[in-house]
């Protein structure tokens, strides 16, 4: 859970899922009203990985999230 004090972050504008595989490169899955997109280019996937890393850094721990 992200606290309000963390402010807006890049993930607010679009939901996405980062998929990691044991024997292959990660990909990003996202969808909208009319289609789905699978993002495979490493440069593009790295952008989403950076967003998730920022969210993880700002996220509350389990105890704080329950309060």
PDB file of C-alpha atoms in Angstrom:
ATOM      1  CA  UNK A   1       0.000   0.000   0.000  1.00  0.00           C
ATOM      2  CA  UNK A   2       1.288   3.444  -0.890  1.00  0.00           C
ATOM      3  CA  UNK A   3       0.685   6.272   1.559  1.00  0.00           C
ATOM      4  CA  UNK A   4      -0.811   9.522   0.292  1.00  0.00           C
ATOM      5  CA  UNK A   5       2.357  11.233   1.435  1.00  0.00           C
ATOM      6  CA  UNK A   6       4.207   9.384  -1.359  1.00  0.00           C
ATOM      7  CA  UNK A   7       2.385  11.639  -3.830  1.00  0.00           C
ATOM      8  CA  UNK A   8       1.444  10.724  -7.390  1.00  0.00           C
ATOM      9  CA  UNK A   9       3.479   8.102  -9.211  1.00  0.00           C
ATOM     10  CA  UNK A  10       3.729   6.885 -12.789  1.00  0.00           C
ATOM     11  CA  UNK A  11       1.657   3.759 -12.170  1.00  0.00           C
ATOM     12  CA  UNK A  12      -1.496   5.779 -11.505  1.00  0.00           C
ATOM     13  CA  UNK A  13      -2.213   6.407 -15.160  1.00  0.00           C
ATOM     14  CA  UNK A  14      -2.242   2.779 -16.294  1.00  0.00           C
ATOM     15  CA  UNK A  15      -2.586  -0.624 -14.699  1.00  0.00           C
ATOM     16  CA  UNK A  16      -0.013  -3.187 -15.764  1.00  0.00           C
ATOM     17  CA  UNK A  17       1.419  -6.523 -14.788  1.00  0.00           C
ATOM     18  CA  UNK A  18       5.112  -7.350 -14.941  1.00  0.00           C
ATOM     19  CA  UNK A  19       5.532 -11.011 -15.828  1.00  0.00           C
ATOM     20  CA  UNK A  20       8.839 -12.667 -15.004  1.00  0.00           C
ATOM     21  CA  UNK A  21       9.793 -16.119 -16.226  1.00  0.00           C
ATOM     22  CA  UNK A  22      12.551 -18.416 -15.099  1.00  0.00           C
ATOM     23  CA  UNK A  23      13.913 -19.115 -18.586  1.00  0.00           C
ATOM     24  CA  UNK A  24      12.967 -15.977 -20.499  1.00  0.00           C
ATOM     25  CA  UNK A  25      13.061 -12.193 -20.336  1.00  0.00           C
ATOM     26  CA  UNK A  26      10.332 -10.349 -18.425  1.00  0.00           C
ATOM     27  CA  UNK A  27       7.386  -8.834 -20.301  1.00  0.00           C
ATOM     28  CA  UNK A  28       4.683  -6.351 -19.359  1.00  0.00           C
ATOM     29  CA  UNK A  29       0.982  -6.971 -19.929  1.00  0.00           C
ATOM     30  CA  UNK A  30      -1.493  -4.096 -19.992  1.00  0.00           C
ATOM     31  CA  UNK A  31      -4.949  -3.596 -21.384  1.00  0.00           C
ATOM     32  CA  UNK A  32      -7.485  -0.891 -22.061  1.00  0.00           C
ATOM     33  CA  UNK A  33     -11.077  -0.688 -23.254  1.00  0.00           C
ATOM     34  CA  UNK A  34     -10.482  -2.072 -26.746  1.00  0.00           C
ATOM     35  CA  UNK A  35      -7.307  -4.164 -26.698  1.00  0.00           C
ATOM     36  CA  UNK A  36      -4.476  -5.751 -24.762  1.00  0.00           C
ATOM     37  CA  UNK A  37      -0.776  -5.129 -25.162  1.00  0.00           C
ATOM     38  CA  UNK A  38       2.209  -7.332 -24.432  1.00  0.00           C
ATOM     39  CA  UNK A  39       5.371  -5.241 -24.140  1.00  0.00           C
ATOM     40  CA  UNK A  40       8.519  -7.215 -24.856  1.00  0.00           C
ATOM     41  CA  UNK A  41      11.277  -4.762 -25.821  1.00  0.00           C
ATOM     42  CA  UNK A  42      13.833  -4.728 -22.979  1.00  0.00           C
ATOM     43  CA  UNK A  43      14.123  -0.915 -22.997  1.00  0.00           C
ATOM     44  CA  UNK A  44      10.342  -0.563 -22.589  1.00  0.00           C
ATOM     45  CA  UNK A  45      10.113  -3.283 -19.936  1.00  0.00           C
ATOM     46  CA  UNK A  46      12.842  -1.527 -17.931  1.00  0.00           C
ATOM     47  CA  UNK A  47      10.629   1.566 -17.747  1.00  0.00           C
ATOM     48  CA  UNK A  48       7.922  -0.462 -15.994  1.00  0.00           C
ATOM     49  CA  UNK A  49      10.479  -2.139 -13.734  1.00  0.00           C
ATOM     50  CA  UNK A  50      11.621   1.317 -12.590  1.00  0.00           C
ATOM     51  CA  UNK A  51       8.018   2.287 -11.805  1.00  0.00           C
ATOM     52  CA  UNK A  52       7.578  -0.846  -9.688  1.00  0.00           C
ATOM     53  CA  UNK A  53      10.885  -0.252  -7.893  1.00  0.00           C
ATOM     54  CA  UNK A  54       9.798   3.279  -6.957  1.00  0.00           C
ATOM     55  CA  UNK A  55       6.470   1.951  -5.688  1.00  0.00           C
ATOM     56  CA  UNK A  56       8.163  -0.762  -3.642  1.00  0.00           C
ATOM     57  CA  UNK A  57      10.477   1.799  -2.074  1.00  0.00           C
ATOM     58  CA  UNK A  58       7.582   4.082  -1.084  1.00  0.00           C
ATOM     59  CA  UNK A  59       5.202   1.297   0.003  1.00  0.00           C
ATOM     60  CA  UNK A  60       4.216   0.767   3.608  1.00  0.00           C
ATOM     61  CA  UNK A  61       5.195  -2.479   5.273  1.00  0.00           C
ATOM     62  CA  UNK A  62       2.533  -5.048   6.184  1.00  0.00           C
ATOM     63  CA  UNK A  63       1.959  -3.698   9.698  1.00  0.00           C
ATOM     64  CA  UNK A  64       1.676  -0.104   8.542  1.00  0.00           C
ATOM     65  CA  UNK A  65      -0.724  -1.110   5.753  1.00  0.00           C
ATOM     66  CA  UNK A  66      -3.103  -2.664   8.257  1.00  0.00           C
ATOM     67  CA  UNK A  67      -3.329   0.467  10.408  1.00  0.00           C
TER      68      UNK A  67
END
